Amino acid sequence: MNHFDPTQVGEAIGHYIGNAHIMLRKVMIFYLKEHNLNFTPEQLIILKRLRFENGLTQNEIAHHLLRDSASITRIIDGLEKRNLVVRKKIATDRRANQVFITEAGEDVLNRIFPLAMKLNAQFMEGLDESEIEVFKKVIGKILENASSVSEKVCHTEQS
């Protein structure tokens, strides 16, 4: 009988998710460079997030993207140097910055969006709508569970 054994590294869900992430990221970077677009997926995710929630603080961006503040700061530094975002101090909290996408940042997203959609379609090739919906539901549940475990573990470590 063939069953799932989470103790086997090759069968662990994290192994599959990690490998998928590495492969998708690698392909995306290569694909963008092939089209003379020198961006990382993380840079594009931040720009996309700001398109829909402009003016987030750096900490809010870090929270939404499940990243540490230092790595978000480095990514935003790079985007700011390219005039794709601007930072504005918050009057009530001098330590915090809001981040806003610029017109140039919007232009980048408009150029990249069709390419990203084409690539996404290639990633989903051979999957029907019901399989995609099941995948989204399952991965959503895994993320909920991981978040719950993370809160418990982090809370325990801080106590």
CSV table of N, CA and C in Angstrom, one decimal:
chain,number,residue,atom,x,y,z
A,1,MET,N,0.8,-1.2,0.0
A,1,MET,CA,0.0,0.0,0.0
A,1,MET,C,0.9,1.2,0.0
A,2,ASN,N,0.6,2.2,-0.9
A,2,ASN,CA,1.4,3.4,-1.0
A,2,ASN,C,0.7,4.5,-0.1
A,3,HIS,N,1.4,5.0,0.9
A,3,HIS,CA,0.8,6.0,1.8
A,3,HIS,C,1.9,7.1,2.0
A,4,PHE,N,1.4,8.2,2.5
A,4,PHE,CA,2.3,9.4,2.8
A,4,PHE,C,3.0,9.1,4.1
A,5,ASP,N,4.3,9.2,4.1
A,5,ASP,CA,5.1,9.1,5.3
A,5,ASP,C,5.9,10.4,5.4
A,6,PRO,N,5.4,11.3,6.3
A,6,PRO,CA,6.1,12.6,6.5
A,6,PRO,C,7.5,12.6,7.0
A,7,THR,N,7.9,11.4,7.5
A,7,THR,CA,9.3,11.3,8.0
A,7,THR,C,10.3,11.1,6.9
A,8,GLN,N,9.8,10.8,5.7
A,8,GLN,CA,10.7,10.6,4.5
A,8,GLN,C,10.9,12.0,3.9
A,9,VAL,N,12.1,12.5,3.8
A,9,VAL,CA,12.4,13.8,3.3
A,9,VAL,C,11.7,14.0,2.0
A,10,GLY,N,11.8,13.1,1.1
A,10,GLY,CA,11.3,13.2,-0.3
A,10,GLY,C,9.8,13.3,-0.3
A,11,GLU,N,9.1,12.9,0.8
A,11,GLU,CA,7.7,13.0,0.8
A,11,GLU,C,7.1,14.1,1.7
A,12,ALA,N,8.0,14.8,2.4
A,12,ALA,CA,7.5,15.9,3.3
A,12,ALA,C,6.9,17.0,2.5
A,13,ILE,N,5.8,17.5,2.9
A,13,ILE,CA,5.1,18.6,2.2
A,13,ILE,C,6.1,19.8,2.0
A,14,GLY,N,6.8,20.1,3.1
A,14,GLY,CA,7.8,21.3,3.0
A,14,GLY,C,8.8,21.1,1.9
A,15,HIS,N,9.2,19.8,1.7
A,15,HIS,CA,10.2,19.5,0.6
A,15,HIS,C,9.5,19.8,-0.8
A,16,TYR,N,8.3,19.4,-1.0
A,16,TYR,CA,7.6,19.7,-2.3
A,16,TYR,C,7.4,21.2,-2.4
A,17,ILE,N,7.0,21.9,-1.4
A,17,ILE,CA,6.7,23.3,-1.5
A,17,ILE,C,8.0,24.1,-1.7
A,18,GLY,N,9.1,23.7,-1.0
A,18,GLY,CA,10.4,24.3,-1.1
A,18,GLY,C,10.9,24.1,-2.5
A,19,ASN,N,10.9,22.9,-3.0
A,19,ASN,CA,11.4,22.7,-4.4
A,19,ASN,C,10.6,23.5,-5.4
A,20,ALA,N,9.3,23.5,-5.3
A,20,ALA,CA,8.4,24.3,-6.2
A,20,ALA,C,8.8,25.8,-6.1
A,21,HIS,N,9.0,26.3,-4.9
A,21,HIS,CA,9.4,27.7,-4.8
A,21,HIS,C,10.7,28.0,-5.5
A,22,ILE,N,11.7,27.1,-5.2
A,22,ILE,CA,13.0,27.3,-5.8
A,22,ILE,C,12.9,27.3,-7.4
A,23,MET,N,12.2,26.3,-7.9
A,23,MET,CA,12.1,26.2,-9.3
A,23,MET,C,11.4,27.4,-10.0
A,24,LEU,N,10.2,27.7,-9.4
A,24,LEU,CA,9.4,28.9,-9.9
A,24,LEU,C,10.2,30.2,-9.9
A,25,ARG,N,10.9,30.4,-8.8
A,25,ARG,CA,11.7,31.6,-8.6
A,25,ARG,C,12.9,31.6,-9.7
A,26,LYS,N,13.5,30.5,-9.8
A,26,LYS,CA,14.6,30.4,-10.8
A,26,LYS,C,14.1,30.7,-12.2
A,27,VAL,N,13.0,30.1,-12.6
A,27,VAL,CA,12.5,30.3,-13.9
A,27,VAL,C,12.0,31.7,-14.1
A,28,MET,N,11.4,32.3,-13.1
A,28,MET,CA,10.9,33.7,-13.2
A,28,MET,C,12.1,34.6,-13.4
A,29,ILE,N,13.2,34.5,-12.7
A,29,ILE,CA,14.3,35.4,-12.8
A,29,ILE,C,14.9,35.2,-14.2
A,30,PHE,N,15.1,34.0,-14.7
A,30,PHE,CA,15.6,33.7,-16.0
A,30,PHE,C,14.7,34.4,-17.1
A,31,TYR,N,13.4,34.1,-17.0
A,31,TYR,CA,12.4,34.6,-17.9
A,31,TYR,C,12.5,36.2,-18.0
A,32,LEU,N,12.5,36.8,-16.8
A,32,LEU,CA,12.6,38.3,-16.8
A,32,LEU,C,13.9,38.8,-17.5
A,33,LYS,N,15.0,38.2,-17.1
A,33,LYS,CA,16.3,38.6,-17.7
A,33,LYS,C,16.3,38.4,-19.3
A,34,GLU,N,15.7,37.3,-19.7
A,34,GLU,CA,15.5,37.0,-21.1
A,34,GLU,C,14.8,38.2,-21.8
A,35,HIS,N,13.9,38.8,-21.1
A,35,HIS,CA,13.2,40.0,-21.6
A,35,HIS,C,13.8,41.3,-21.2
A,36,ASN,N,15.0,41.3,-20.8
A,36,ASN,CA,15.8,42.5,-20.4
A,36,ASN,C,15.1,43.2,-19.2
A,37,LEU,N,14.6,42.5,-18.3
A,37,LEU,CA,13.9,43.0,-17.1
A,37,LEU,C,14.7,42.5,-15.9
A,38,ASN,N,15.5,43.3,-15.3
A,38,ASN,CA,16.4,42.8,-14.2
A,38,ASN,C,15.7,43.1,-12.9
A,39,PHE,N,14.8,42.1,-12.5
A,39,PHE,CA,14.0,42.2,-11.3
A,39,PHE,C,14.0,40.9,-10.6
A,40,THR,N,13.9,40.9,-9.3
A,40,THR,CA,13.6,39.7,-8.6
A,40,THR,C,12.1,39.5,-8.3
A,41,PRO,N,11.7,38.3,-8.1
A,41,PRO,CA,10.3,38.1,-7.8
A,41,PRO,C,9.9,38.9,-6.6
A,42,GLU,N,10.8,39.0,-5.6
A,42,GLU,CA,10.4,39.8,-4.4
A,42,GLU,C,10.2,41.3,-4.7
A,43,GLN,N,11.0,41.8,-5.5
A,43,GLN,CA,10.8,43.2,-5.9
A,43,GLN,C,9.4,43.4,-6.6
A,44,LEU,N,9.1,42.5,-7.4
A,44,LEU,CA,7.8,42.6,-8.1
A,44,LEU,C,6.6,42.4,-7.2
A,45,ILE,N,6.8,41.5,-6.2
A,45,ILE,CA,5.7,41.3,-5.2
A,45,ILE,C,5.5,42.5,-4.4
A,46,ILE,N,6.5,43.2,-4.0
A,46,ILE,CA,6.4,44.5,-3.3
A,46,ILE,C,5.7,45.5,-4.1
A,47,LEU,N,6.1,45.7,-5.4
A,47,LEU,CA,5.4,46.6,-6.3
A,47,LEU,C,4.0,46.3,-6.4
A,48,LYS,N,3.7,45.0,-6.7
A,48,LYS,CA,2.3,44.6,-6.8
A,48,LYS,C,1.5,44.9,-5.6
A,49,ARG,N,2.0,44.6,-4.4
A,49,ARG,CA,1.3,44.8,-3.2
A,49,ARG,C,1.0,46.3,-3.0
A,50,LEU,N,2.0,47.2,-3.3
A,50,LEU,CA,1.8,48.6,-3.2
A,50,LEU,C,0.8,49.1,-4.2
A,51,ARG,N,0.7,48.5,-5.4
A,51,ARG,CA,-0.3,48.9,-6.4
A,51,ARG,C,-1.7,48.8,-5.7
A,52,PHE,N,-1.9,47.8,-4.9
A,52,PHE,CA,-3.3,47.6,-4.3
A,52,PHE,C,-3.4,48.2,-2.9
A,53,GLU,N,-2.3,48.4,-2.2
A,53,GLU,CA,-2.3,49.0,-0.9
A,53,GLU,C,-1.1,50.0,-0.8
A,54,ASN,N,-1.2,51.0,-1.5
A,54,ASN,CA,-0.2,52.0,-1.6
A,54,ASN,C,-0.1,52.7,-0.2
A,55,GLY,N,1.2,53.0,0.2
A,55,GLY,CA,1.4,53.7,1.5
A,55,GLY,C,1.5,52.8,2.7
A,56,LEU,N,1.8,51.5,2.4
A,56,LEU,CA,2.1,50.6,3.6
A,56,LEU,C,3.4,51.0,4.2
A,57,THR,N,3.5,50.7,5.5
A,57,THR,CA,4.8,50.9,6.1
A,57,THR,C,5.7,49.7,5.8
A,58,GLN,N,7.0,49.9,6.0
A,58,GLN,CA,7.9,48.8,5.7
A,58,GLN,C,7.6,47.6,6.6
A,59,ASN,N,7.2,47.8,7.8
A,59,ASN,CA,6.9,46.7,8.7
A,59,ASN,C,5.6,46.0,8.2
A,60,GLU,N,4.6,46.7,7.7
A,60,GLU,CA,3.4,46.1,7.2
A,60,GLU,C,3.8,45.2,5.9
A,61,ILE,N,4.7,45.7,5.1
A,61,ILE,CA,5.1,45.0,3.9
A,61,ILE,C,5.8,43.7,4.4
A,62,ALA,N,6.7,43.8,5.4
A,62,ALA,CA,7.4,42.6,5.9
A,62,ALA,C,6.4,41.6,6.4
A,63,HIS,N,5.4,42.1,7.2
A,63,HIS,CA,4.4,41.2,7.7
A,63,HIS,C,3.6,40.5,6.6
A,64,HIS,N,3.1,41.2,5.7
A,64,HIS,CA,2.3,40.7,4.6
A,64,HIS,C,3.1,39.6,3.8
A,65,LEU,N,4.4,39.9,3.6
A,65,LEU,CA,5.2,39.0,2.8
A,65,LEU,C,6.0,37.9,3.6
A,66,LEU,N,5.7,37.9,4.9
A,66,LEU,CA,6.4,36.9,5.8
A,66,LEU,C,7.9,37.0,5.7
A,67,ARG,N,8.4,38.2,5.7
A,67,ARG,CA,9.8,38.4,5.6
A,67,ARG,C,10.3,39.3,6.8
A,68,ASP,N,11.6,39.2,7.1
A,68,ASP,CA,12.1,40.1,8.1
A,68,ASP,C,12.3,41.5,7.6
A,69,SER,N,12.2,42.4,8.5
A,69,SER,CA,12.3,43.9,8.2
A,69,SER,C,13.6,44.2,7.5
A,70,ALA,N,14.7,43.6,7.8
A,70,ALA,CA,16.0,43.9,7.2
A,70,ALA,C,16.0,43.6,5.7
A,71,SER,N,15.5,42.4,5.4
A,71,SER,CA,15.4,42.0,3.9
A,71,SER,C,14.5,42.9,3.2
A,72,ILE,N,13.4,43.3,3.8
A,72,ILE,CA,12.4,44.2,3.1
A,72,ILE,C,13.1,45.6,2.9
A,73,THR,N,13.8,46.0,3.9
A,73,THR,CA,14.5,47.3,3.8
A,73,THR,C,15.5,47.3,2.6
A,74,ARG,N,16.3,46.2,2.5
A,74,ARG,CA,17.2,46.1,1.3
A,74,ARG,C,16.5,46.1,0.0
A,75,ILE,N,15.4,45.4,-0.1
A,75,ILE,CA,14.7,45.3,-1.4
A,75,ILE,C,14.1,46.7,-1.7
A,76,ILE,N,13.5,47.4,-0.7
A,76,ILE,CA,13.0,48.7,-0.9
A,76,ILE,C,14.1,49.7,-1.3
A,77,ASP,N,15.2,49.6,-0.7
A,77,ASP,CA,16.4,50.4,-1.0
A,77,ASP,C,16.7,50.3,-2.5
A,78,GLY,N,16.7,49.1,-3.0
A,78,GLY,CA,16.9,48.9,-4.5
A,78,GLY,C,15.9,49.5,-5.3
A,79,LEU,N,14.6,49.3,-4.9
A,79,LEU,CA,13.5,49.9,-5.7
A,79,LEU,C,13.5,51.4,-5.7
A,80,GLU,N,13.9,51.9,-4.5
A,80,GLU,CA,14.0,53.4,-4.4
A,80,GLU,C,15.1,54.0,-5.3
A,81,LYS,N,16.2,53.3,-5.3
A,81,LYS,CA,17.3,53.7,-6.2
A,81,LYS,C,16.9,53.8,-7.7
A,82,ARG,N,16.0,52.9,-8.0
A,82,ARG,CA,15.5,52.9,-9.4
A,82,ARG,C,14.3,53.7,-9.6
A,83,ASN,N,13.9,54.5,-8.6
A,83,ASN,CA,12.8,55.4,-8.7
A,83,ASN,C,11.5,54.7,-8.9
A,84,LEU,N,11.4,53.5,-8.4
A,84,LEU,CA,10.1,52.7,-8.5
A,84,LEU,C,9.2,52.9,-7.3
A,85,VAL,N,9.8,53.3,-6.2
A,85,VAL,CA,9.0,53.6,-5.0
A,85,VAL,C,9.7,54.8,-4.3
A,86,VAL,N,8.9,55.4,-3.5
A,86,VAL,CA,9.4,56.5,-2.6
A,86,VAL,C,8.9,56.2,-1.2
A,87,ARG,N,9.8,56.6,-0.3
A,87,ARG,CA,9.5,56.5,1.2
A,87,ARG,C,9.1,57.9,1.7
A,88,LYS,N,8.1,57.9,2.6
A,88,LYS,CA,7.8,59.1,3.2
A,88,LYS,C,7.7,58.9,4.7
A,89,LYS,N,8.3,59.8,5.5
A,89,LYS,CA,8.3,59.6,7.0
A,89,LYS,C,6.8,59.8,7.4
A,90,ILE,N,6.5,59.1,8.5
A,90,ILE,CA,5.2,59.3,9.1
A,90,ILE,C,5.3,60.3,10.2
A,91,ALA,N,4.5,61.4,10.1
A,91,ALA,CA,4.7,62.5,11.1
A,91,ALA,C,4.6,62.1,12.5
A,92,THR,N,3.7,61.1,12.8
A,92,THR,CA,3.5,60.7,14.2
A,92,THR,C,4.5,59.6,14.7
A,93,ASP,N,5.3,59.1,13.8
A,93,ASP,CA,6.3,58.1,14.2
A,93,ASP,C,7.5,58.2,13.3
A,94,ARG,N,8.5,59.0,13.8
A,94,ARG,CA,9.7,59.3,12.9
A,94,ARG,C,10.5,58.1,12.6
A,95,ARG,N,10.3,57.0,13.3
A,95,ARG,CA,11.0,55.8,13.0
A,95,ARG,C,10.4,55.0,11.8
A,96,ALA,N,9.2,55.3,11.5
A,96,ALA,CA,8.5,54.5,10.4
A,96,ALA,C,8.4,55.3,9.1
A,97,ASN,N,8.4,54.5,8.0
A,97,ASN,CA,8.2,55.1,6.7
A,97,ASN,C,7.0,54.4,6.0
A,98,GLN,N,6.3,55.2,5.3
A,98,GLN,CA,5.3,54.7,4.3
A,98,GLN,C,6.0,54.5,3.0
A,99,VAL,N,5.6,53.5,2.2
A,99,VAL,CA,6.2,53.3,0.9
A,99,VAL,C,5.1,53.4,-0.1
A,100,PHE,N,5.5,54.2,-1.2
A,100,PHE,CA,4.5,54.4,-2.2
A,100,PHE,C,5.1,54.1,-3.6
A,101,ILE,N,4.3,53.4,-4.4
A,101,ILE,CA,4.8,53.1,-5.7
A,101,ILE,C,4.7,54.3,-6.6
A,102,THR,N,5.7,54.5,-7.5
A,102,THR,CA,5.8,55.7,-8.3
A,102,THR,C,5.1,55.3,-9.7
A,103,GLU,N,5.0,56.3,-10.5
A,103,GLU,CA,4.5,56.1,-11.9
A,103,GLU,C,5.5,55.2,-12.6
A,104,ALA,N,6.8,55.3,-12.4
A,104,ALA,CA,7.8,54.4,-13.0
A,104,ALA,C,7.5,53.0,-12.5
A,105,GLY,N,7.2,52.8,-11.3
A,105,GLY,CA,6.9,51.5,-10.7
A,105,GLY,C,5.7,50.9,-11.3
A,106,GLU,N,4.7,51.7,-11.5
A,106,GLU,CA,3.4,51.3,-12.2
A,106,GLU,C,3.8,50.8,-13.7
A,107,ASP,N,4.6,51.6,-14.3
A,107,ASP,CA,5.0,51.3,-15.7
A,107,ASP,C,5.7,49.9,-15.8
A,108,VAL,N,6.6,49.6,-14.8
A,108,VAL,CA,7.3,48.4,-14.7
A,108,VAL,C,6.2,47.2,-14.6
A,109,LEU,N,5.3,47.4,-13.7
A,109,LEU,CA,4.3,46.4,-13.5
A,109,LEU,C,3.5,46.2,-14.8
A,110,ASN,N,3.1,47.2,-15.4
A,110,ASN,CA,2.4,47.1,-16.7
A,110,ASN,C,3.1,46.4,-17.8
A,111,ARG,N,4.4,46.6,-17.8
A,111,ARG,CA,5.3,45.9,-18.8
A,111,ARG,C,5.4,44.4,-18.4
A,112,ILE,N,5.5,44.1,-17.1
A,112,ILE,CA,5.8,42.7,-16.7
A,112,ILE,C,4.6,41.9,-16.6
A,113,PHE,N,3.4,42.5,-16.3
A,113,PHE,CA,2.2,41.7,-16.0
A,113,PHE,C,1.9,40.7,-17.1
A,114,PRO,N,1.9,41.1,-18.4
A,114,PRO,CA,1.5,40.2,-19.5
A,114,PRO,C,2.5,39.0,-19.5
A,115,LEU,N,3.8,39.3,-19.3
A,115,LEU,CA,4.8,38.2,-19.3
A,115,LEU,C,4.6,37.3,-18.1
A,116,ALA,N,4.3,37.8,-16.9
A,116,ALA,CA,4.0,37.0,-15.7
A,116,ALA,C,2.8,36.1,-15.9
A,117,MET,N,1.8,36.7,-16.6
A,117,MET,CA,0.5,35.9,-16.8
A,117,MET,C,0.8,34.7,-17.8
A,118,LYS,N,1.6,35.0,-18.8
A,118,LYS,CA,2.0,34.0,-19.8
A,118,LYS,C,2.8,32.9,-19.1
A,119,LEU,N,3.8,33.3,-18.2
A,119,LEU,CA,4.6,32.3,-17.5
A,119,LEU,C,3.7,31.5,-16.5
A,120,ASN,N,2.8,32.2,-15.8
A,120,ASN,CA,1.9,31.5,-14.9
A,120,ASN,C,1.0,30.5,-15.6
A,121,ALA,N,0.6,30.8,-16.8
A,121,ALA,CA,-0.2,29.8,-17.6
A,121,ALA,C,0.6,28.6,-17.9
A,122,GLN,N,1.9,28.8,-18.2
A,122,GLN,CA,2.8,27.7,-18.5
A,122,GLN,C,3.0,26.8,-17.2
A,123,PHE,N,3.1,27.5,-16.1
A,123,PHE,CA,3.2,26.7,-14.8
A,123,PHE,C,2.0,25.9,-14.5
A,124,MET,N,0.8,26.3,-15.0
A,124,MET,CA,-0.4,25.6,-14.7
A,124,MET,C,-0.9,24.7,-15.8
A,125,GLU,N,0.0,24.6,-16.8
A,125,GLU,CA,-0.4,23.7,-18.0
A,125,GLU,C,-0.7,22.3,-17.5
A,126,GLY,N,-1.7,21.7,-18.1
A,126,GLY,CA,-2.1,20.4,-17.7
A,126,GLY,C,-3.0,20.3,-16.5
A,127,LEU,N,-3.3,21.4,-15.8
A,127,LEU,CA,-4.2,21.4,-14.7
A,127,LEU,C,-5.5,22.0,-15.1
A,128,ASP,N,-6.6,21.3,-14.7
A,128,ASP,CA,-7.9,21.9,-15.0
A,128,ASP,C,-8.3,22.8,-13.8
A,129,GLU,N,-9.4,23.6,-14.0
A,129,GLU,CA,-9.9,24.5,-13.0
A,129,GLU,C,-10.1,23.9,-11.6
A,130,SER,N,-10.7,22.7,-11.6
A,130,SER,CA,-11.0,22.0,-10.3
A,130,SER,C,-9.7,21.7,-9.6
A,131,GLU,N,-8.7,21.2,-10.3
A,131,GLU,CA,-7.4,20.9,-9.7
A,131,GLU,C,-6.7,22.2,-9.1
A,132,ILE,N,-6.8,23.3,-9.9
A,132,ILE,CA,-6.2,24.5,-9.4
A,132,ILE,C,-7.0,25.0,-8.1
A,133,GLU,N,-8.3,24.9,-8.1
A,133,GLU,CA,-9.1,25.3,-6.9
A,133,GLU,C,-8.7,24.4,-5.7
A,134,VAL,N,-8.6,23.1,-5.9
A,134,VAL,CA,-8.2,22.2,-4.8
A,134,VAL,C,-6.8,22.5,-4.3
A,135,PHE,N,-5.9,22.8,-5.2
A,135,PHE,CA,-4.6,23.2,-4.8
A,135,PHE,C,-4.6,24.4,-4.0
A,136,LYS,N,-5.3,25.5,-4.4
A,136,LYS,CA,-5.4,26.7,-3.6
A,136,LYS,C,-6.0,26.4,-2.2
A,137,LYS,N,-7.0,25.6,-2.2
A,137,LYS,CA,-7.6,25.3,-0.9
A,137,LYS,C,-6.7,24.6,0.0
A,138,VAL,N,-6.0,23.6,-0.5
A,138,VAL,CA,-5.0,22.8,0.3
A,138,VAL,C,-3.9,23.6,0.7
A,139,ILE,N,-3.3,24.4,-0.2
A,139,ILE,CA,-2.1,25.2,0.2
A,139,ILE,C,-2.6,26.3,1.2
A,140,GLY,N,-3.8,26.8,1.1
A,140,GLY,CA,-4.3,27.8,2.0
A,140,GLY,C,-4.4,27.2,3.4
A,141,LYS,N,-4.9,25.9,3.5
A,141,LYS,CA,-5.0,25.3,4.8
A,141,LYS,C,-3.7,25.0,5.4
A,142,ILE,N,-2.7,24.6,4.5
A,142,ILE,CA,-1.3,24.3,5.0
A,142,ILE,C,-0.8,25.6,5.6
A,143,LEU,N,-1.0,26.8,4.9
A,143,LEU,CA,-0.5,28.1,5.4
A,143,LEU,C,-1.2,28.4,6.7
A,144,GLU,N,-2.5,28.2,6.8
A,144,GLU,CA,-3.2,28.5,8.1
A,144,GLU,C,-2.6,27.6,9.2
A,145,ASN,N,-2.4,26.4,9.0
A,145,ASN,CA,-1.8,25.5,10.0
A,145,ASN,C,-0.4,25.9,10.4
A,146,ALA,N,0.4,26.3,9.4
A,146,ALA,CA,1.8,26.7,9.6
A,146,ALA,C,1.8,28.0,10.4
A,147,SER,N,0.9,28.9,10.1
A,147,SER,CA,0.8,30.1,10.9
A,147,SER,C,0.4,29.9,12.3
A,148,SER,N,-0.5,29.0,12.5
A,148,SER,CA,-1.0,28.6,13.9
A,148,SER,C,0.2,28.0,14.7
A,149,VAL,N,0.9,27.1,14.1
A,149,VAL,CA,2.1,26.5,14.7
A,149,VAL,C,3.1,27.5,15.0
A,150,SER,N,3.4,28.4,14.0
A,150,SER,CA,4.4,29.5,14.2
A,150,SER,C,4.0,30.4,15.4
A,151,GLU,N,2.8,30.8,15.5
A,151,GLU,CA,2.3,31.6,16.6
A,151,GLU,C,2.6,30.9,18.0
A,152,LYS,N,2.3,29.6,18.0
A,152,LYS,CA,2.5,28.9,19.3
A,152,LYS,C,4.0,28.7,19.6
A,153,VAL,N,4.8,28.4,18.6
A,153,VAL,CA,6.2,28.2,18.8
A,153,VAL,C,6.9,29.5,19.2
A,154,CYS,N,6.6,30.6,18.4
A,154,CYS,CA,7.2,31.9,18.7
A,154,CYS,C,6.7,32.4,20.0
A,155,HIS,N,5.5,32.2,20.4
A,155,HIS,CA,5.0,32.7,21.7
A,155,HIS,C,5.7,31.9,22.8
A,156,THR,N,5.8,30.6,22.6
A,156,THR,CA,6.5,29.7,23.6
A,156,THR,C,8.0,30.2,23.8
A,157,GLU,N,8.7,30.4,22.7
A,157,GLU,CA,10.1,30.8,22.8
A,157,GLU,C,10.3,32.2,23.4
A,158,GLN,N,9.3,33.1,23.3
A,158,GLN,CA,9.4,34.4,23.9
A,158,GLN,C,9.0,34.4,25.4
A,159,SER,N,8.3,33.4,25.8
A,159,SER,CA,7.9,33.3,27.2
A,159,SER,C,9.1,33.0,28.2
